[in-house]
mmCIF file of C-alpha atoms in Angstrom:
data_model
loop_
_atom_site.group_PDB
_atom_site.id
_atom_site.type_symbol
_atom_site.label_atom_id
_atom_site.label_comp_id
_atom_site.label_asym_id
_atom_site.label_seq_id
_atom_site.Cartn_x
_atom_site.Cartn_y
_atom_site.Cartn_z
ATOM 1 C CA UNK A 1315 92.241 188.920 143.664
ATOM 2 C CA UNK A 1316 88.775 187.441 144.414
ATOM 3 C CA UNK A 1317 88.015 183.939 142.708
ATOM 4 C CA UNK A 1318 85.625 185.604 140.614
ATOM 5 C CA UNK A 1319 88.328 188.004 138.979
ATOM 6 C CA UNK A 1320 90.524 184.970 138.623
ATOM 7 C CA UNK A 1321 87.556 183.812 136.227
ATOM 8 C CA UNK A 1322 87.110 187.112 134.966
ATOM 9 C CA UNK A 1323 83.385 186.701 136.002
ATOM 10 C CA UNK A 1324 81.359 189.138 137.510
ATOM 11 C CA UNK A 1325 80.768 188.706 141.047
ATOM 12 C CA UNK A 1326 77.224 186.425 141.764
ATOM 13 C CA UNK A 1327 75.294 184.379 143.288
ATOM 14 C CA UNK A 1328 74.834 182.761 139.811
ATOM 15 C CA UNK A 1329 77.617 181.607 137.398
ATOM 16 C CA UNK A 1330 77.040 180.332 134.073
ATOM 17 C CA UNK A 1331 78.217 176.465 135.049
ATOM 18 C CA UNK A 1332 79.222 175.911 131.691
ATOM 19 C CA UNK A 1333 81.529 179.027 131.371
ATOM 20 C CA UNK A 1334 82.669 178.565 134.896
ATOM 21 C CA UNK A 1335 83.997 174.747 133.702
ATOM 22 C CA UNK A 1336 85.271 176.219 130.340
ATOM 23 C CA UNK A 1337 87.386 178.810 132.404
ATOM 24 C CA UNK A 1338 88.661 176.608 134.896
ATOM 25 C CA UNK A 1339 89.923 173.932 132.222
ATOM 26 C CA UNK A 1340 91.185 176.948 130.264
ATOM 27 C CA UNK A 1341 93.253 177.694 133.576
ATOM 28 C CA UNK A 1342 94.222 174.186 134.350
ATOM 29 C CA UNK A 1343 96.087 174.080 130.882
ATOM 30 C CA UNK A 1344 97.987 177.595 131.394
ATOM 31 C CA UNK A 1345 99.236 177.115 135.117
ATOM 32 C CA UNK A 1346 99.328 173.541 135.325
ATOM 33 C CA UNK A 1347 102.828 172.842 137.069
ATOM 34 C CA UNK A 1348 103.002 169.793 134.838
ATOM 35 C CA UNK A 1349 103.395 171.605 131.852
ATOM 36 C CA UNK A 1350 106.242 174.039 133.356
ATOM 37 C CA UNK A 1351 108.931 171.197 134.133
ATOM 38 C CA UNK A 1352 111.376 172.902 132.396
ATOM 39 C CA UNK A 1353 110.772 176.547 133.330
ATOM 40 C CA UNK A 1354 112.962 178.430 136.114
ATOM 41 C CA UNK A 1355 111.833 177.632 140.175
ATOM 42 C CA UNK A 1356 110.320 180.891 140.243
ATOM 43 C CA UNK A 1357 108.306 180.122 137.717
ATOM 44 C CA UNK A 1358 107.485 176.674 138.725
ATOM 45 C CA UNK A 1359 106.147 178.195 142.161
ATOM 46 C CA UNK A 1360 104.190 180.967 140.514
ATOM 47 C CA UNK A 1361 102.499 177.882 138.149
ATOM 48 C CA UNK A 1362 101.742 176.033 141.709
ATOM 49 C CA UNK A 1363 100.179 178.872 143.142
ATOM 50 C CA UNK A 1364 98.307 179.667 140.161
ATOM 51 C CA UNK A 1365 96.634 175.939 139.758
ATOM 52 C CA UNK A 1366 96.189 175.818 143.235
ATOM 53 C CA UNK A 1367 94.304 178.845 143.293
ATOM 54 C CA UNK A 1368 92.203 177.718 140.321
ATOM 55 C CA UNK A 1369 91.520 174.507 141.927
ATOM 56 C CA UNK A 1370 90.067 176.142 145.029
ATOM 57 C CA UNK A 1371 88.136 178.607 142.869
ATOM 58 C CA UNK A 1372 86.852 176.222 140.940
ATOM 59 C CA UNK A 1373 85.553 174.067 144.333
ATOM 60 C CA UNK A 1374 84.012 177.168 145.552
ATOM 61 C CA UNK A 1375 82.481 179.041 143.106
ATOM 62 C CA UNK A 1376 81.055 175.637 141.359
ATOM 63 C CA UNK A 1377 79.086 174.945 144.705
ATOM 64 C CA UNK A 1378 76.166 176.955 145.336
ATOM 65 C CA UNK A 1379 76.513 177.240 149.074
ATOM 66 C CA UNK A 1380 80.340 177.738 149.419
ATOM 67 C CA UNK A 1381 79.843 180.725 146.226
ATOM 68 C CA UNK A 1382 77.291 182.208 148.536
ATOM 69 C CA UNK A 1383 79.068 181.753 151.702
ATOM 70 C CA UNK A 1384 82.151 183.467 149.660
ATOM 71 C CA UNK A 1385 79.870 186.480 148.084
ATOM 72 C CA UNK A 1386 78.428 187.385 151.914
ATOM 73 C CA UNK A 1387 82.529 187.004 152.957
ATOM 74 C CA UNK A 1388 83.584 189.358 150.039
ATOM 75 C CA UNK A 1389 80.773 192.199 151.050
ATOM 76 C CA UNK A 1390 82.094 191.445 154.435
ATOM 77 C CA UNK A 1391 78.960 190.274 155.923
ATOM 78 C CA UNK A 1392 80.516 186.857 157.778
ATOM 79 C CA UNK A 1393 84.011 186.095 158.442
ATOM 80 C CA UNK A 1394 84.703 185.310 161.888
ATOM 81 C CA UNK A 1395 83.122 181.675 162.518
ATOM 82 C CA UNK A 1396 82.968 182.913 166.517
ATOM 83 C CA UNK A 1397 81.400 186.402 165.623
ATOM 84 C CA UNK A 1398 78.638 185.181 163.751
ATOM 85 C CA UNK A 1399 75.447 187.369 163.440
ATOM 86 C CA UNK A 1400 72.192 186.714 164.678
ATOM 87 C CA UNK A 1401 69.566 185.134 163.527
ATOM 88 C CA UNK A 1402 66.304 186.631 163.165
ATOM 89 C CA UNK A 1403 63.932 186.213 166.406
ATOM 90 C CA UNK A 1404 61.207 185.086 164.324
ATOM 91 C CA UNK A 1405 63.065 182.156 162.808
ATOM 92 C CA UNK A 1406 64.174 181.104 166.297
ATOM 93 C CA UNK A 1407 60.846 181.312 167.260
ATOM 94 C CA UNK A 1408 59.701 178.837 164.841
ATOM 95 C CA UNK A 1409 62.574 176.784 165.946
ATOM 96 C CA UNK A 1410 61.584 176.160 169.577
ATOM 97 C CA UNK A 1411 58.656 173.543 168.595
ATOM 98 C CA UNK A 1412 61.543 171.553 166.288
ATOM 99 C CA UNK A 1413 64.152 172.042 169.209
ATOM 100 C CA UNK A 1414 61.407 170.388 171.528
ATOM 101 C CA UNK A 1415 61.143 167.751 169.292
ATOM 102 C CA UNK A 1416 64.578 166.670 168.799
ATOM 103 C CA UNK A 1417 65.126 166.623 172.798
ATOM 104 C CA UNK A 1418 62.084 164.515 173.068
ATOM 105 C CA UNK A 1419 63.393 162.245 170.620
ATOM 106 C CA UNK A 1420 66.860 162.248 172.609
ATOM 107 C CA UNK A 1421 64.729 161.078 176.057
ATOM 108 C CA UNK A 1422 62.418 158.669 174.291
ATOM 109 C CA UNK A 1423 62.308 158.195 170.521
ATOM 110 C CA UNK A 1424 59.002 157.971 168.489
ATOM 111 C CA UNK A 1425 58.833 157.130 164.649
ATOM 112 C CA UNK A 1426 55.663 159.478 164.242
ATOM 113 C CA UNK A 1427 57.724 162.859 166.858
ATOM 114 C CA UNK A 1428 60.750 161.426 164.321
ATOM 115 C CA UNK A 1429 59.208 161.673 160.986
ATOM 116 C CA UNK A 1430 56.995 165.079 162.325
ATOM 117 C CA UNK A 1431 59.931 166.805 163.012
ATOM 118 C CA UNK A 1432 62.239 165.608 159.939
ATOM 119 C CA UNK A 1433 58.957 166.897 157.552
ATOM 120 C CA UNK A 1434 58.688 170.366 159.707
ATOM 121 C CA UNK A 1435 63.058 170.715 158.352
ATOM 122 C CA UNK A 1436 62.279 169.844 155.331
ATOM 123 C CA UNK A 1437 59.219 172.237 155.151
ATOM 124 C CA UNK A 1438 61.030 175.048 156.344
ATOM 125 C CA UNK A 1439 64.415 174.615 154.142
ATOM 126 C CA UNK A 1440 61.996 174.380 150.679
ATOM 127 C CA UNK A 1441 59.825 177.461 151.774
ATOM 128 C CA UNK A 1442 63.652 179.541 152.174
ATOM 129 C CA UNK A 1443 64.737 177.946 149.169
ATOM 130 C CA UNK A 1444 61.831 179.274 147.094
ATOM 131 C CA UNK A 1445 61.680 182.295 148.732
ATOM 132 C CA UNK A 1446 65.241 183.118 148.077
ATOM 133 C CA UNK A 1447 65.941 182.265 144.700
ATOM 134 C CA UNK A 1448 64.186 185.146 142.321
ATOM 135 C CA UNK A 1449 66.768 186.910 145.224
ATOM 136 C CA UNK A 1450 69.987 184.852 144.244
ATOM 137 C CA UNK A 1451 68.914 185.319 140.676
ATOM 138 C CA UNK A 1452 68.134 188.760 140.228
ATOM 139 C CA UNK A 1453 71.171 190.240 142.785
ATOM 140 C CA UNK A 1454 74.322 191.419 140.808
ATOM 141 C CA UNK A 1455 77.404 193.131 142.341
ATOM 142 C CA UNK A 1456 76.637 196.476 140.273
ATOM 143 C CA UNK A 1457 72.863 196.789 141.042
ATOM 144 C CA UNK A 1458 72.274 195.152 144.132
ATOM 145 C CA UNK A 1459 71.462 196.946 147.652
ATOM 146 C CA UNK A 1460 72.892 196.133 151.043
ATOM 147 C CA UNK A 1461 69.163 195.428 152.142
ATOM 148 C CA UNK A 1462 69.358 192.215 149.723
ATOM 149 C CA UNK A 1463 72.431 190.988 151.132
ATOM 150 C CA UNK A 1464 71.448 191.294 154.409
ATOM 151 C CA UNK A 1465 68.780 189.177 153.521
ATOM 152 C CA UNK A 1466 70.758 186.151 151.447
ATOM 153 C CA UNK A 1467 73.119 186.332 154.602
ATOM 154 C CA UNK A 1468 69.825 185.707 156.902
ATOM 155 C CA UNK A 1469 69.151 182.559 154.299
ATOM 156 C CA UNK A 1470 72.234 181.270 154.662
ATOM 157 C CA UNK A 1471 72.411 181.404 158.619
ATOM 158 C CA UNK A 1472 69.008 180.078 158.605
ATOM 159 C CA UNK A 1473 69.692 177.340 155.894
ATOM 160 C CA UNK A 1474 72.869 176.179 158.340
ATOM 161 C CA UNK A 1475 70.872 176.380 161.402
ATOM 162 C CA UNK A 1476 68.691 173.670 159.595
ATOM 163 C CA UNK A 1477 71.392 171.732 158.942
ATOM 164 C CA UNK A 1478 72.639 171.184 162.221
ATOM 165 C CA UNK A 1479 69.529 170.637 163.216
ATOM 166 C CA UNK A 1480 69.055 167.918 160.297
ATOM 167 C CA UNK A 1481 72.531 166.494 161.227
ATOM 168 C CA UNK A 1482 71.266 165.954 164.647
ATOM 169 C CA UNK A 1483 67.731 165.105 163.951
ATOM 170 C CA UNK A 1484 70.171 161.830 161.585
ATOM 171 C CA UNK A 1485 71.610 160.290 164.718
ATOM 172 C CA UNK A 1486 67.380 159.476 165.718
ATOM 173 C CA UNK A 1487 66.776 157.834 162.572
ATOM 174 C CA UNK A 1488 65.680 154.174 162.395
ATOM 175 C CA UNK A 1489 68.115 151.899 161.360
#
């Protein structure tokens, strides 16, 4: 059972944050193990599973990344962290001048090759952002193509490609 049956929501990139909470406190109060103290083992295992399950659901489908990260894993588009597919040559193309940067900044640090580089990640990860959205918006389990997925699994390579690179990009920053 996916997390989004568990819910009894449709599979999305979008949830309805407000149903998504109501569902997950409606959950909490059925399987709670707390208030099955003085049902059967069986029963009090089944109740663990249960709210354990809801609790990762919840964690998951309540974060944008991780729900996307967990659509493209149901559609079987990632799994394997060591298989990963890869990304497109024109984003690692635009990559090279920021990958230059952050290995000058490794030999010889400069505020203004610093604060260049930080505003060329942050540039890139608001352009994907916008451009992906009316995507993440519009794509439903019933009426979207494998084309679109394709391309929110492409976003989401991308969008932890620039992470990495803004994780490493934090150990240069001025104290």
């Amino acid at each position: 059972m996916s997390y989004f049956e568990f819910f009894g929501l449709p599979i999305s990139f979008q949830v309805d944050k407000a149903e998504l909470q109501r569902r997950f406190y409606q959950n909490s109060r059925q399987y709670h193990p707390d208030f099955h103290t003085l049902a059967g083992e069986a029963e009090q295992n089944e109740m663990l599973e249960l709210s354990t399950l809801n609790n990762r659901a919840w964690k998951t489908l309540s974060d944008p990344d991780q729900r996307i990260r967990y659509v493209l894993e149901i559609k079987g588009l990632l799994g394997d962290e060591t298989v990963q597919p890869a990304l497109p040559q024109d984003f690692l193309m635009d990559m090279m001048d920021i990958n230059e940067g952050l290995m000058e900044l490794e030999f010889d640090f400069n505020t203004a090759q610093f604060e260049a580089t930080r505003q060329a990640v942050a540039t890139l990860e608001h352009e994907l952002e916008n451009g992906i959205q009316p995507l993440l918006q519009a794509w439903s389990d019933t009426e979207g193509t494998d084309d679109q997925l394709l391309r929110v699994r492409d976003f989401y390579l991308k969008k932890r490609y620039l992470l990495r690179i803004r994780e490493n990009l934090s150990k240069f920053a001025p104290a």
